[in-house]
Amino acid sequence: MEPLTPKDQELIEAAREAIRKNYDGEQYRHTVGAALRCKNGRVYLGVNVYSIHGACAEQIALGAAITGGEREFETIVAVRGQEGEEILPPCGNCRQLLWDYMPGCRVILPGENGPGKVPAAALLPCSYSVE
Ligand SMILES: [Zn+2]
């Protein structure tokens, strides 16, 4: 994995702040926060919205960024827990989404020797493509 930069640490902190502000305890609807940094430096946040087919925090952050007109993405991270203490790898559905929208975007992951980052495309080998 690639090492994290100070900007990556800021991104993790932004994701933690997103879930700290929105964690809803026993209702358990909002437990994950995400932060997505675009190539222009802007950061978009998301928290998951729970339902049978709810949306992950990464999807909400990506949707916010696209709504804001962004199309070029640099790094994304998701964290889970009341304080966002756990860095969370993306689920299978999000891995496909990341591959579709930003295969070169870096994804921050937990690691045995601390967190690091990898290109989104590396998280989905032999991927499906409509093209
Ligand atoms: Zn997901």
PDB file of C-alpha atoms and ligand atoms in Angstrom:
ATOM      1  CA  MET A   1       0.000   0.000   0.000  1.00  0.00           C
ATOM      2  CA  GLU A   2       1.048   3.573  -0.567  1.00  0.00           C
ATOM      3  CA  PRO A   3       1.774   5.630   2.571  1.00  0.00           C
ATOM      4  CA  LEU A   4      -0.631   8.332   3.707  1.00  0.00           C
ATOM      5  CA  THR A   5       0.164  12.026   3.406  1.00  0.00           C
ATOM      6  CA  PRO A   6      -0.834  14.773   5.850  1.00  0.00           C
ATOM      7  CA  LYS A   7      -3.713  15.618   3.461  1.00  0.00           C
ATOM      8  CA  ASP A   8      -4.875  12.007   3.726  1.00  0.00           C
ATOM      9  CA  GLN A   9      -4.856  12.316   7.527  1.00  0.00           C
ATOM     10  CA  GLU A  10      -7.005  15.442   7.156  1.00  0.00           C
ATOM     11  CA  LEU A  11      -9.384  13.482   4.945  1.00  0.00           C
ATOM     12  CA  ILE A  12      -9.709  10.738   7.578  1.00  0.00           C
ATOM     13  CA  GLU A  13     -10.430  13.414  10.172  1.00  0.00           C
ATOM     14  CA  ALA A  14     -13.096  14.956   7.913  1.00  0.00           C
ATOM     15  CA  ALA A  15     -14.812  11.561   7.585  1.00  0.00           C
ATOM     16  CA  ARG A  16     -14.641  11.118  11.372  1.00  0.00           C
ATOM     17  CA  GLU A  17     -16.202  14.529  11.911  1.00  0.00           C
ATOM     18  CA  ALA A  18     -19.019  13.657   9.478  1.00  0.00           C
ATOM     19  CA  ILE A  19     -20.036  10.586  11.478  1.00  0.00           C
ATOM     20  CA  ARG A  20     -19.416  12.223  14.879  1.00  0.00           C
ATOM     21  CA  LYS A  21     -21.994  14.861  13.961  1.00  0.00           C
ATOM     22  CA  ASN A  22     -24.509  12.352  12.627  1.00  0.00           C
ATOM     23  CA  TYR A  23     -24.057   9.078  14.496  1.00  0.00           C
ATOM     24  CA  ASP A  24     -27.453   8.078  15.810  1.00  0.00           C
ATOM     25  CA  GLY A  25     -26.688   5.394  18.368  1.00  0.00           C
ATOM     26  CA  GLU A  26     -29.432   2.840  18.887  1.00  0.00           C
ATOM     27  CA  GLN A  27     -31.352   3.774  15.750  1.00  0.00           C
ATOM     28  CA  TYR A  28     -28.280   2.546  13.894  1.00  0.00           C
ATOM     29  CA  ARG A  29     -29.154   4.314  10.664  1.00  0.00           C
ATOM     30  CA  HIS A  30     -26.035   6.446  10.376  1.00  0.00           C
ATOM     31  CA  THR A  31     -22.888   4.684  11.484  1.00  0.00           C
ATOM     32  CA  VAL A  32     -20.361   5.327   8.691  1.00  0.00           C
ATOM     33  CA  GLY A  33     -18.862   8.588   7.499  1.00  0.00           C
ATOM     34  CA  ALA A  34     -16.973   9.139   4.265  1.00  0.00           C
ATOM     35  CA  ALA A  35     -14.842  11.915   2.831  1.00  0.00           C
ATOM     36  CA  LEU A  36     -13.896  12.281  -0.829  1.00  0.00           C
ATOM     37  CA  ARG A  37     -11.175  14.679  -1.953  1.00  0.00           C
ATOM     38  CA  CYS A  38     -11.326  15.894  -5.546  1.00  0.00           C
ATOM     39  CA  LYS A  39      -8.263  16.717  -7.632  1.00  0.00           C
ATOM     40  CA  ASN A  40      -9.004  20.416  -7.130  1.00  0.00           C
ATOM     41  CA  GLY A  41      -8.707  19.910  -3.372  1.00  0.00           C
ATOM     42  CA  ARG A  42     -12.391  20.214  -2.509  1.00  0.00           C
ATOM     43  CA  VAL A  43     -13.698  17.667  -0.010  1.00  0.00           C
ATOM     44  CA  TYR A  44     -17.211  16.209  -0.011  1.00  0.00           C
ATOM     45  CA  LEU A  45     -18.701  14.312   2.900  1.00  0.00           C
ATOM     46  CA  GLY A  46     -21.318  11.624   3.293  1.00  0.00           C
ATOM     47  CA  VAL A  47     -22.881   9.382   5.910  1.00  0.00           C
ATOM     48  CA  ASN A  48     -24.674   6.146   5.160  1.00  0.00           C
ATOM     49  CA  VAL A  49     -28.474   6.117   4.983  1.00  0.00           C
ATOM     50  CA  TYR A  50     -29.798   2.820   6.219  1.00  0.00           C
ATOM     51  CA  SER A  51     -32.605   0.830   4.586  1.00  0.00           C
ATOM     52  CA  ILE A  52     -32.919  -2.592   2.984  1.00  0.00           C
ATOM     53  CA  HIS A  53     -31.269  -1.097  -0.078  1.00  0.00           C
ATOM     54  CA  GLY A  54     -29.795   1.948   1.623  1.00  0.00           C
ATOM     55  CA  ALA A  55     -26.770   3.854   0.450  1.00  0.00           C
ATOM     56  CA  CYS A  56     -23.242   3.631   1.787  1.00  0.00           C
ATOM     57  CA  ALA A  57     -21.445   6.746   2.987  1.00  0.00           C
ATOM     58  CA  GLU A  58     -19.067   6.569   0.018  1.00  0.00           C
ATOM     59  CA  GLN A  59     -22.035   6.679  -2.361  1.00  0.00           C
ATOM     60  CA  ILE A  60     -23.486   9.723  -0.617  1.00  0.00           C
ATOM     61  CA  ALA A  61     -20.120  11.516  -0.734  1.00  0.00           C
ATOM     62  CA  LEU A  62     -19.674  10.667  -4.421  1.00  0.00           C
ATOM     63  CA  GLY A  63     -23.215  11.826  -5.193  1.00  0.00           C
ATOM     64  CA  ALA A  64     -22.595  15.112  -3.383  1.00  0.00           C
ATOM     65  CA  ALA A  65     -19.370  15.631  -5.327  1.00  0.00           C
ATOM     66  CA  ILE A  66     -21.003  14.886  -8.672  1.00  0.00           C
ATOM     67  CA  THR A  67     -23.901  17.180  -7.766  1.00  0.00           C
ATOM     68  CA  GLY A  68     -21.287  19.857  -7.084  1.00  0.00           C
ATOM     69  CA  GLY A  69     -19.959  19.414 -10.612  1.00  0.00           C
ATOM     70  CA  GLU A  70     -16.881  17.377  -9.723  1.00  0.00           C
ATOM     71  CA  ARG A  71     -15.637  14.686 -12.054  1.00  0.00           C
ATOM     72  CA  GLU A  72     -12.026  14.131 -11.014  1.00  0.00           C
ATOM     73  CA  PHE A  73     -11.355  12.406  -7.736  1.00  0.00           C
ATOM     74  CA  GLU A  74      -8.157  11.931  -5.787  1.00  0.00           C
ATOM     75  CA  THR A  75      -8.759  10.034  -2.535  1.00  0.00           C
ATOM     76  CA  ILE A  76     -11.679   8.565  -0.581  1.00  0.00           C
ATOM     77  CA  VAL A  77     -12.010   7.118   2.902  1.00  0.00           C
ATOM     78  CA  ALA A  78     -14.822   5.724   5.032  1.00  0.00           C
ATOM     79  CA  VAL A  79     -14.825   5.321   8.813  1.00  0.00           C
ATOM     80  CA  ARG A  80     -17.244   3.519  11.121  1.00  0.00           C
ATOM     81  CA  GLY A  81     -18.282   4.071  14.721  1.00  0.00           C
ATOM     82  CA  GLN A  82     -19.436   6.854  16.989  1.00  0.00           C
ATOM     83  CA  GLU A  83     -16.021   8.503  16.772  1.00  0.00           C
ATOM     84  CA  GLY A  84     -15.213   7.125  13.335  1.00  0.00           C
ATOM     85  CA  GLU A  85     -12.507   5.098  14.971  1.00  0.00           C
ATOM     86  CA  GLU A  86     -12.469   2.269  12.422  1.00  0.00           C
ATOM     87  CA  ILE A  87     -11.240   2.812   8.864  1.00  0.00           C
ATOM     88  CA  LEU A  88     -13.586   0.743   6.734  1.00  0.00           C
ATOM     89  CA  PRO A  89     -12.754  -0.945   3.417  1.00  0.00           C
ATOM     90  CA  PRO A  90     -15.447  -0.400   0.753  1.00  0.00           C
ATOM     91  CA  CYS A  91     -18.146  -3.062   0.288  1.00  0.00           C
ATOM     92  CA  GLY A  92     -18.445  -4.982  -2.967  1.00  0.00           C
ATOM     93  CA  ASN A  93     -21.085  -2.672  -4.369  1.00  0.00           C
ATOM     94  CA  CYS A  94     -18.935   0.377  -3.665  1.00  0.00           C
ATOM     95  CA  ARG A  95     -15.905  -1.286  -5.216  1.00  0.00           C
ATOM     96  CA  GLN A  96     -17.849  -1.538  -8.470  1.00  0.00           C
ATOM     97  CA  LEU A  97     -18.995   2.070  -8.110  1.00  0.00           C
ATOM     98  CA  LEU A  98     -15.434   3.275  -7.480  1.00  0.00           C
ATOM     99  CA  TRP A  99     -14.213   1.280 -10.448  1.00  0.00           C
ATOM    100  CA  ASP A 100     -16.912   2.827 -12.658  1.00  0.00           C
ATOM    101  CA  TYR A 101     -16.401   6.442 -11.569  1.00  0.00           C
ATOM    102  CA  MET A 102     -12.830   6.727 -10.394  1.00  0.00           C
ATOM    103  CA  PRO A 103     -10.580   3.716 -11.001  1.00  0.00           C
ATOM    104  CA  GLY A 104      -7.470   5.824 -10.388  1.00  0.00           C
ATOM    105  CA  CYS A 105      -8.758   7.404  -7.184  1.00  0.00           C
ATOM    106  CA  ARG A 106      -6.883   6.267  -4.102  1.00  0.00           C
ATOM    107  CA  VAL A 107      -8.829   4.426  -1.409  1.00  0.00           C
ATOM    108  CA  ILE A 108      -7.591   4.586   2.173  1.00  0.00           C
ATOM    109  CA  LEU A 109      -7.679   1.174   3.836  1.00  0.00           C
ATOM    110  CA  PRO A 110      -6.758  -0.275   7.205  1.00  0.00           C
ATOM    111  CA  GLY A 111      -3.574  -2.351   7.180  1.00  0.00           C
ATOM    112  CA  GLU A 112      -1.564  -4.609   9.439  1.00  0.00           C
ATOM    113  CA  ASN A 113       1.042  -1.881   9.827  1.00  0.00           C
ATOM    114  CA  GLY A 114      -1.415   0.987   9.874  1.00  0.00           C
ATOM    115  CA  PRO A 115      -3.567   2.524   7.171  1.00  0.00           C
ATOM    116  CA  GLY A 116      -2.400   3.047   3.614  1.00  0.00           C
ATOM    117  CA  LYS A 117      -3.986   3.591   0.230  1.00  0.00           C
ATOM    118  CA  VAL A 118      -4.401   1.771  -3.073  1.00  0.00           C
ATOM    119  CA  PRO A 119      -5.931   2.651  -6.463  1.00  0.00           C
ATOM    120  CA  ALA A 120      -9.664   1.887  -6.523  1.00  0.00           C
ATOM    121  CA  ALA A 121      -9.198  -0.410  -9.538  1.00  0.00           C
ATOM    122  CA  ALA A 122      -6.925  -2.657  -7.445  1.00  0.00           C
ATOM    123  CA  LEU A 123      -9.890  -3.482  -5.195  1.00  0.00           C
ATOM    124  CA  LEU A 124     -11.846  -5.143  -7.997  1.00  0.00           C
ATOM    125  CA  PRO A 125      -9.773  -7.439 -10.167  1.00  0.00           C
ATOM    126  CA  CYS A 126     -11.442  -9.035 -13.205  1.00  0.00           C
ATOM    127  CA  SER A 127     -14.093  -6.339 -12.960  1.00  0.00           C
ATOM    128  CA  TYR A 128     -17.326  -6.084 -14.873  1.00  0.00           C
ATOM    129  CA  SER A 129     -17.555  -3.291 -17.427  1.00  0.00           C
ATOM    130  CA  VAL A 130     -20.381  -2.177 -19.700  1.00  0.00           C
ATOM    131  CA  GLU A 131     -17.871  -1.212 -22.411  1.00  0.00           C
TER     132      GLU A 131
HETATM  133 ZN    ZN B   1     -20.511   0.337   0.188  1.00  0.00          ZN
END
